[in-house]
């Protein structure tokens, strides 16, 4: 199975930018559809964005136009570029993987992804 490790989280001011990374190992990264999820205290985990093996992307309405998901198969790495950050973006962000080659659902569903990282905290202050 694949192991996932997130990095790049931190504390930023509103309107700031941040780039998250997810390093994959233990399996062939290019065979997996990937996604980012987030969970704020007291709230359910929600899908943020996904990218499949053909690099087709989906986004939650709340982040469209501000977040960009991408992948570099040669580096076995998934990215989430976040700009124009808002306090409501504050959450623990998780990287996830699934063996299906294509993923078209928007926003991505938690139950569709079986492999998870430990998370990286993003805090946006006003």
Coordinates of C-alpha atoms in Angstrom, one line a residue:
X1 CA 0.0 0.0 0.0
X2 CA 0.9 3.6 -0.3
X3 CA 2.2 5.8 2.5
X4 CA 1.4 9.6 2.5
X5 CA 3.2 12.4 4.4
X6 CA 1.9 16.0 4.3
X7 CA 4.0 19.1 4.8
X8 CA 3.8 22.9 4.2
X9 CA 1.1 23.9 6.8
X10 CA 1.5 26.9 9.0
X11 CA 0.0 30.1 10.2
X12 CA -0.8 33.0 7.8
X13 CA -2.8 36.2 7.7
X14 CA -6.0 36.5 5.7
X15 CA -5.4 37.1 2.0
X16 CA -2.1 35.2 2.3
X17 CA -0.8 32.2 0.4
X18 CA 0.4 28.7 1.3
X19 CA 1.5 25.6 -0.6
X20 CA 0.9 22.1 0.8
X21 CA 2.8 19.1 -0.3
X22 CA 2.1 15.3 0.0
X23 CA 4.9 12.9 -0.5
X24 CA 3.9 9.3 -1.5
X25 CA 5.9 6.2 -1.1
X26 CA 5.5 2.4 -1.1
X27 CA 3.6 2.0 -4.3
X28 CA 3.3 3.4 -7.8
X29 CA 2.1 7.0 -7.3
X30 CA 0.9 7.5 -10.9
X31 CA -1.7 4.7 -10.5
X32 CA -3.7 6.5 -7.8
X33 CA -6.3 9.2 -7.9
X34 CA -5.5 11.8 -5.2
X35 CA -7.4 14.3 -3.1
X36 CA -7.1 16.9 -0.3
X37 CA -9.6 17.0 2.6
X38 CA -9.9 19.3 5.6
X39 CA -11.5 19.1 9.0
X40 CA -12.1 22.0 11.4
X41 CA -12.7 21.5 15.1
X42 CA -16.3 20.3 15.7
X43 CA -17.0 19.9 12.0
X44 CA -17.1 16.9 9.7
X45 CA -14.3 16.2 7.3
X46 CA -14.9 17.8 3.9
X47 CA -13.5 17.3 0.4
X48 CA -11.4 20.2 -0.9
X49 CA -10.1 19.0 -4.3
X50 CA -9.2 15.9 -6.3
X51 CA -6.9 15.0 -9.2
X52 CA -7.1 11.6 -11.0
X53 CA -4.5 9.8 -13.1
X54 CA -5.3 11.8 -16.2
X55 CA -4.9 15.0 -14.1
X56 CA -8.6 15.8 -14.3
X57 CA -9.4 18.0 -11.3
X58 CA -12.5 18.8 -9.1
X59 CA -12.9 21.4 -6.4
X60 CA -15.3 22.3 -3.6
X61 CA -17.3 25.4 -4.3
X62 CA -15.8 27.2 -1.3
X63 CA -12.3 27.0 -2.8
X64 CA -12.8 27.4 -6.6
X65 CA -10.7 30.1 -8.0
X66 CA -8.5 30.2 -4.9
X67 CA -7.0 26.7 -4.6
X68 CA -5.1 24.7 -7.3
X69 CA -4.4 20.9 -7.0
X70 CA -1.6 19.4 -9.0
X71 CA 0.7 16.4 -9.1
X72 CA 4.2 15.6 -10.2
X73 CA 4.4 11.9 -10.9
X74 CA 8.2 12.0 -11.4
X75 CA 8.6 13.3 -7.8
X76 CA 5.8 11.2 -6.3
X77 CA 4.3 14.4 -4.9
X78 CA 0.8 16.0 -4.7
X79 CA 0.4 19.7 -4.1
X80 CA -2.3 22.2 -3.1
X81 CA -1.5 25.8 -3.9
X82 CA -3.8 28.1 -1.8
X83 CA -4.1 31.8 -2.4
X84 CA -6.5 34.5 -1.0
X85 CA -6.8 32.5 2.2
X86 CA -9.7 33.2 4.6
X87 CA -10.2 32.5 8.3
X88 CA -12.8 29.8 7.4
X89 CA -10.0 27.9 5.6
X90 CA -8.5 27.1 9.0
X91 CA -8.4 23.3 9.4
X92 CA -6.3 20.2 9.5
X93 CA -5.6 19.3 5.9
X94 CA -5.2 15.7 4.8
X95 CA -3.9 14.0 1.7
X96 CA -5.7 10.9 0.5
X97 CA -5.3 8.3 -2.3
X98 CA -7.5 5.7 -4.1
X99 CA -6.5 3.0 -6.6
X100 CA -9.2 4.0 -9.1
X101 CA -7.7 5.6 -12.3
X102 CA -10.4 8.2 -12.8
X103 CA -12.2 10.4 -10.3
X104 CA -14.9 12.8 -11.4
X105 CA -17.0 13.7 -8.2
X106 CA -17.1 17.2 -7.0
X107 CA -16.4 17.7 -4.1
X108 CA -14.5 14.4 -3.5
X109 CA -16.1 12.0 -1.0
X110 CA -14.3 10.8 2.1
X111 CA -15.6 7.2 1.8
X112 CA -14.0 6.8 -1.7
X113 CA -10.4 7.2 -0.4
X114 CA -8.8 4.5 1.6
X115 CA -5.2 5.7 2.2
X116 CA -4.6 8.8 4.4
X117 CA -1.8 10.9 5.6
X118 CA -1.4 12.3 9.2
X119 CA -2.4 15.8 8.3
X120 CA -0.9 19.3 8.4
X121 CA -2.4 22.3 10.2
X122 CA -3.4 25.5 8.4
X123 CA -4.3 28.5 10.4
X124 CA -5.5 31.7 8.9
X125 CA -5.8 34.8 11.1
X126 CA -7.9 37.9 10.4

